[in-house]
Amino acid sequence: MTVDAIPVRPPVADRRARAAVAVLFLTNGALFANLLPRYPQIKAELGMTNAVYGLAVAAFPTGALVAGPAAGALLRRFGSARVAVAGTLLTGAGVLAAGLAGAVPLFAAALFLAGAMDAVTDVAQNAHGLRVQRRYGRSIINSFHAIWSIGAVAGGLMAAGAMALDLTRGQHLTVSGLVFVAAALVALRYCLPGPDDESLGDERPDNEHPDAGPAPAGLAPEPARPSFTARRGTAYVLAALVLIATAGTLVEDAGNSWAALYLSDSLRASATLAATGYIALVGAQFVGRIIGDRLVDRFGQRAVARTGGLIAALGMGLALAVPTLPGTVLGFAAAGFGVATLVPAAMHEADSLPGLKPGSGLTIVSWLMRLGFLVSPPVVGLVADATSLRIGLLVVPLAGLLTVLLSGVLQPRRTA
């Protein structure tokens, strides 16, 4: 008689490590989100034009681009958990310095520091999350990214509450920084010990934990890639994946850099209400990530991305065509929901492209998609100064349409 294997619950240490990584993702999402709704105040106090403001906030992705390549060496030297927590502390310091900056160069320099440390933290927490995933023997990485979105929403709500209570930026950002840095320090205690010497390409459970049970059937090797990839050059597919991921970052940056400013300046919303545009975008993105895995399993990456691009283009396009406060908040929500799966989809496809060394496709997409955060703020700022911010925000529906056009490089629905 055959007895089916009974799944064994992961060891306590691994479950604690998963909770610790979740805390790191939460803090990473919340720290910078506490600063974003304060941007209109900072812009007004420092007397920045839209173009200058766009160049200043581009310092954050510039720092990320400069520091990103150093993350690997830091992880090998100090370990992913320590690097993630140290990066969290320095990100908080950069956010606080940006909030207190009394001049545009100081504001940009503080954002450069925050962006550099955020990039290092991002790599480190994902690396540690993948260590935990390999011990679990099943995919859990998407749940960490969903928790990042929860942190971003929580940070935006904290900022809105602080402004409603008339707290100064110094008071607000000092409190938020201390809270989340303390959370990260506590999480460090429960992260996995030892060096990060496990192969990132091996998703099997750690052999050091035989009681973790057999890997579930869902982790069986994927079938050969469909012929549509073979018929196209790898370079073309990789370029398309970079553009898809960049489209996702362009929409995210619209919420980060311009949502509060557009609602407060163009639609005359109060500072508290202006924060709801960013909160709506990130909150809807969280919902999209929570249900994204099930949608992809049922309909395929291609259909989900194409539909999401249409939702983003139509939702934000209508909001800009007929500008009202409720409609614009809903437009940002539609945009966030529409692009929720784009970056994970592009990374997944790039990581399994034929003809590339393991990890090369993922590294290229991760690196180049940050150009969206770098290029978008000054371009939107220049367009806004020449015309209006409403015209500048057309980048959001255009990014959705770009996704629709390029989504053919993504995987279709798998058939039995």
XYZ file of C-alpha atoms in Angstrom:
416
model
C 0.000 0.000 0.000
C 1.310 3.440 -0.970
C 1.122 6.234 1.576
C 1.210 9.826 0.349
C 3.955 11.960 1.845
C 2.648 14.289 4.499
C 4.068 17.814 4.166
C 6.170 18.676 7.171
C 6.072 22.138 8.614
C 9.392 24.008 8.167
C 11.645 24.151 11.227
C 11.041 26.933 13.735
C 14.292 28.671 12.797
C 13.250 28.866 9.153
C 9.797 30.189 10.022
C 11.357 32.849 12.220
C 13.753 33.747 9.422
C 10.816 34.147 7.043
C 9.138 36.533 9.499
C 12.416 38.433 9.881
C 12.785 38.897 6.120
C 9.166 40.054 5.960
C 10.002 42.724 8.547
C 12.980 43.867 6.465
C 10.779 44.244 3.374
C 8.174 46.103 5.452
C 10.710 48.593 6.783
C 12.224 49.103 3.338
C 8.829 49.996 1.916
C 7.852 52.245 4.818
C 10.967 54.371 5.310
C 11.000 56.217 1.994
C 7.193 56.288 1.807
C 7.196 58.521 4.888
C 9.089 61.164 2.917
C 7.187 61.127 -0.384
C 4.013 62.952 0.768
C 6.294 65.691 2.145
C 7.695 66.478 -1.311
C 5.246 69.321 -2.112
C 6.210 71.110 1.130
C 9.912 70.675 0.431
C 9.514 71.858 -3.176
C 7.655 74.969 -2.074
C 10.022 75.829 0.789
C 13.119 75.445 -1.382
C 11.539 77.357 -4.285
C 12.130 74.665 -6.895
C 10.653 74.790 -10.383
C 9.240 71.550 -11.774
C 12.429 71.002 -13.795
C 14.726 71.577 -10.808
C 12.510 69.413 -8.642
C 12.618 66.618 -11.216
C 16.405 66.763 -11.351
C 16.658 66.825 -7.547
C 14.475 63.764 -6.963
C 16.362 61.944 -9.726
C 19.270 61.859 -7.249
C 17.583 58.917 -5.520
C 17.706 56.543 -8.532
C 21.137 57.931 -9.439
C 22.427 56.810 -6.054
C 20.827 53.427 -6.619
C 22.520 53.029 -10.002
C 25.921 53.999 -8.631
C 25.766 51.797 -5.531
C 23.994 48.773 -6.998
C 27.110 46.970 -8.295
C 28.717 47.147 -4.836
C 25.962 45.100 -3.232
C 27.388 41.733 -4.280
C 30.805 42.399 -2.756
C 29.211 43.652 0.458
C 27.065 40.535 0.719
C 30.060 38.264 0.260
C 32.032 40.193 2.871
C 29.413 40.748 5.589
C 26.403 38.540 4.782
C 23.008 39.515 3.394
C 21.232 39.964 6.729
C 23.803 42.369 8.166
C 24.005 44.335 4.925
C 20.209 44.624 4.757
C 19.973 45.985 8.295
C 22.940 48.359 7.898
C 21.424 49.595 4.640
C 18.106 50.164 6.396
C 19.797 52.314 9.048
C 21.613 54.431 6.452
C 18.492 54.727 4.288
C 16.656 56.125 7.311
C 19.469 58.611 7.881
C 19.288 59.750 4.258
C 15.501 60.142 4.412
C 15.758 62.245 7.578
C 18.511 64.412 6.058
C 16.406 64.971 2.922
C 13.442 66.050 5.040
C 15.556 68.555 6.974
C 17.589 69.877 4.006
C 17.646 73.669 3.760
C 18.979 73.891 0.212
C 18.438 72.065 -3.062
C 21.984 70.602 -3.252
C 21.644 69.209 0.291
C 18.235 67.756 -0.569
C 19.645 66.050 -3.674
C 22.718 64.786 -1.801
C 20.560 63.262 0.938
C 18.361 61.562 -1.671
C 21.502 60.233 -3.375
C 22.570 58.632 -0.081
C 19.092 57.243 0.568
C 18.882 55.822 -2.965
C 22.315 54.220 -2.763
C 21.536 52.529 0.534
C 18.062 51.529 -0.620
C 19.565 49.714 -3.625
C 22.002 47.808 -1.415
C 19.228 46.964 1.045
C 17.002 45.752 -1.785
C 19.611 43.318 -3.096
C 20.475 42.089 0.398
C 16.922 41.461 1.578
C 16.039 39.657 -1.659
C 19.171 37.515 -1.344
C 18.251 36.562 2.209
C 14.647 35.954 1.184
C 15.851 33.517 -1.476
C 17.941 31.689 1.155
C 14.811 31.229 3.229
C 12.844 30.168 0.144
C 15.318 27.418 -0.656
C 14.903 26.033 2.860
C 11.120 26.086 2.450
C 11.333 24.253 -0.866
C 8.568 26.341 -2.409
C 8.077 29.858 -3.689
C 7.538 32.525 -1.029
C 9.413 35.471 -2.554
C 6.266 37.107 -3.962
C 4.821 37.350 -0.478
C 7.819 39.446 0.577
C 7.191 41.922 -2.226
C 3.545 42.160 -1.255
C 4.653 42.975 2.293
C 6.896 45.694 0.863
C 3.741 47.253 -0.582
C 2.080 47.059 2.831
C 5.051 48.917 4.266
C 4.809 51.576 1.564
C 1.113 52.103 2.259
C 1.780 52.225 6.001
C 4.515 54.801 5.468
C 2.246 56.961 3.340
C -0.519 56.760 5.934
C 1.949 57.659 8.681
C 3.012 60.735 6.702
C -0.593 61.772 6.110
C -1.322 61.364 9.816
C 1.766 63.349 10.796
C 0.744 66.202 8.523
C -2.811 66.118 9.889
C -1.322 66.435 13.394
C 0.899 69.333 12.245
C 4.104 67.507 13.168
C 7.236 69.034 11.708
C 9.180 67.022 9.165
C 11.963 66.574 11.696
C 9.634 65.188 14.352
C 7.788 62.969 11.922
C 10.823 61.484 10.128
C 12.809 61.026 13.338
C 10.017 58.978 14.892
C 9.387 56.909 11.766
C 13.109 56.303 11.278
C 13.624 55.125 14.850
C 10.613 52.807 14.700
C 11.629 51.042 11.506
C 15.353 50.890 12.217
C 14.549 49.312 15.595
C 12.289 46.779 13.830
C 15.111 45.886 11.427
C 17.582 45.434 14.287
C 15.187 43.046 16.035
C 14.683 41.143 12.762
C 18.444 40.661 12.405
C 18.407 38.409 15.462
C 16.131 35.899 13.698
C 17.717 35.913 10.230
C 19.562 32.820 9.007
C 23.086 32.556 10.384
C 26.206 31.850 8.386
C 27.494 33.002 4.999
C 25.404 33.353 1.861
C 27.193 30.583 0.000
C 24.185 28.732 -1.363
C 23.617 28.726 -5.090
C 20.896 31.166 -6.065
C 19.867 28.932 -8.893
C 19.083 25.990 -6.632
C 15.553 26.133 -5.298
C 15.649 22.796 -3.492
C 15.262 22.629 0.296
C 18.472 22.899 2.282
C 19.985 19.457 2.926
C 20.871 20.597 6.410
C 17.182 20.391 7.250
C 15.972 16.907 6.328
C 12.940 17.371 8.555
C 11.698 20.084 6.235
C 10.096 17.341 4.127
C 10.185 16.691 0.397
C 9.898 19.511 -2.103
C 6.336 19.864 -3.390
C 5.511 18.745 -6.883
C 4.969 22.352 -7.960
C 8.737 22.887 -7.991
C 9.388 20.345 -10.730
C 11.621 21.622 -13.536
C 9.801 23.792 -16.039
C 9.139 22.376 -19.489
C 11.113 23.607 -22.446
C 10.378 27.210 -23.353
C 7.824 27.695 -26.130
C 9.086 28.170 -29.638
C 8.188 31.864 -29.700
C 11.375 32.605 -27.727
C 13.517 30.476 -30.038
C 12.163 32.328 -33.067
C 13.297 35.675 -31.707
C 16.800 36.751 -30.959
C 17.749 36.667 -27.293
C 18.930 40.269 -27.494
C 15.532 41.429 -28.759
C 13.654 39.536 -26.061
C 15.976 40.855 -23.361
C 15.544 44.427 -24.606
C 11.779 43.998 -24.577
C 11.888 42.646 -21.026
C 13.960 45.644 -19.923
C 11.353 47.974 -21.445
C 8.497 46.098 -19.750
C 10.221 46.352 -16.371
C 11.027 50.008 -17.046
C 7.374 50.667 -17.838
C 6.548 49.360 -14.378
C 9.134 51.636 -12.773
C 7.879 54.658 -14.731
C 4.410 54.183 -13.285
C 5.804 53.644 -9.786
C 7.842 56.840 -10.094
C 4.740 58.780 -11.103
C 3.274 57.837 -7.735
C 6.533 58.431 -5.871
C 7.514 61.793 -7.312
C 4.421 63.431 -8.762
C 1.144 62.088 -7.319
C 1.107 64.301 -4.219
C 2.352 67.311 -6.181
C -0.254 66.916 -8.939
C -3.123 66.526 -6.483
C -2.026 69.470 -4.340
C -1.003 71.941 -7.062
C -3.191 71.076 -10.044
C -6.305 69.831 -8.217
C -5.964 72.009 -5.075
C -6.150 69.103 -2.652
C -5.033 69.548 0.936
C -1.689 68.085 1.970
C -3.443 65.190 3.689
C -5.667 64.386 0.689
C -2.742 64.791 -1.701
C -1.052 61.837 -0.006
C -3.907 59.546 -1.077
C -2.714 59.389 -4.696
C 0.495 57.609 -3.747
C -1.311 55.470 -1.158
C -3.886 54.423 -3.763
C -1.216 53.442 -6.292
C 0.833 51.371 -3.855
C -2.238 49.869 -2.190
C -3.646 48.702 -5.526
C -0.206 47.392 -6.468
C -0.253 45.299 -3.297
C -3.627 43.808 -4.252
C -2.283 43.014 -7.714
C 0.725 41.240 -6.228
C -1.383 39.229 -3.796
C -3.576 37.813 -6.562
C -0.947 37.953 -9.319
C 0.405 34.428 -8.865
C -3.028 32.880 -9.212
C -3.842 35.010 -12.263
C -0.569 34.054 -13.949
C -1.128 30.361 -13.241
C -4.561 30.541 -14.799
C -4.073 32.934 -17.721
C -0.289 33.157 -18.294
C 2.181 36.028 -17.898
C 1.397 37.422 -21.336
C -2.341 37.855 -20.827
C -1.929 39.248 -17.299
C 0.657 41.823 -18.403
C -1.338 42.830 -21.478
C -4.528 43.254 -19.467
C -2.660 45.144 -16.753
C -1.171 47.511 -19.319
C -4.643 48.245 -20.670
C -5.983 48.887 -17.163
C -3.139 51.311 -16.430
C -3.482 53.114 -19.761
C -7.265 53.460 -19.661
C -7.519 54.220 -15.932
C -4.908 56.951 -15.816
C -5.776 58.184 -19.300
C -9.372 58.847 -18.266
C -8.228 60.462 -15.028
C -6.030 62.901 -16.942
C -8.659 63.531 -19.615
C -11.329 64.391 -17.015
C -9.352 65.681 -13.995
C -11.211 65.377 -10.695
C -9.816 64.530 -7.264
C -11.679 61.193 -6.840
C -11.106 60.234 -10.465
C -7.390 60.944 -10.267
C -6.976 58.893 -7.094
C -8.781 56.027 -8.838
C -6.559 56.556 -11.875
C -3.421 56.144 -9.786
C -4.973 53.032 -8.234
C -5.685 51.563 -11.686
C -2.114 52.284 -12.724
C -0.680 50.585 -9.638
C -2.903 47.539 -10.073
C -2.089 47.294 -13.774
C 1.693 47.222 -13.376
C 1.784 45.071 -10.209
C 3.217 41.986 -11.930
C 5.394 43.634 -14.599
C 8.759 43.728 -12.820
C 8.481 40.166 -11.390
C 7.344 38.888 -14.794
C 10.259 40.522 -16.626
C 12.766 39.246 -14.049
C 11.389 35.709 -14.219
C 11.549 35.613 -18.012
C 15.028 37.167 -18.153
C 16.416 34.692 -15.633
C 15.563 31.746 -17.895
C 16.564 33.171 -21.291
C 18.616 30.729 -23.380
C 22.129 31.654 -24.408
C 22.960 33.627 -21.245
C 24.960 32.665 -18.194
C 22.876 31.914 -15.093
C 21.749 35.142 -13.480
C 22.941 37.371 -16.332
C 19.494 38.152 -17.707
C 18.126 38.926 -14.248
C 21.079 41.203 -13.487
C 20.678 43.140 -16.730
C 16.951 43.711 -16.233
C 17.396 44.678 -12.580
C 20.140 47.146 -13.474
C 18.612 48.806 -16.531
C 15.066 49.099 -15.200
C 16.383 51.617 -12.667
C 16.865 53.992 -15.585
C 13.106 54.487 -15.445
C 13.445 56.006 -11.989
C 16.424 58.081 -13.160
C 15.049 59.434 -16.441
C 11.396 59.885 -15.546
C 11.561 62.720 -12.945
C 13.565 65.242 -15.028
C 11.663 64.415 -18.226
C 8.273 64.824 -16.558
C 9.528 68.014 -14.862
C 10.701 69.550 -18.137
C 7.420 68.672 -19.865
C 5.460 70.067 -16.888
C 7.351 73.385 -17.028
C 6.832 73.646 -20.786
C 3.149 72.668 -20.682
C 1.615 71.324 -17.470
C 2.116 68.499 -15.010
C -1.089 66.967 -16.336
C 0.609 66.572 -19.731
C 3.783 65.298 -18.088
C 1.849 62.515 -16.385
C 0.856 61.110 -19.775
C 3.953 58.970 -19.223
C 1.702 56.645 -17.182
C -0.815 55.674 -19.909
C 2.037 55.581 -22.444
C 3.869 53.069 -20.243
C 0.709 50.963 -20.145
C 0.451 51.007 -23.937
C 4.132 50.072 -24.245
C 3.459 47.028 -22.079
C 0.571 45.976 -24.308
C 2.793 46.210 -27.388
C 5.705 44.236 -25.902
C 3.882 41.646 -23.796
C 4.170 39.065 -26.576
C 7.669 38.168 -25.324
C 6.186 36.916 -22.056
C 5.041 33.343 -21.461
C 1.528 32.414 -22.614
C -0.769 30.207 -20.635
C 0.643 26.720 -20.208
C -1.419 23.862 -21.515
C -1.449 20.408 -20.011
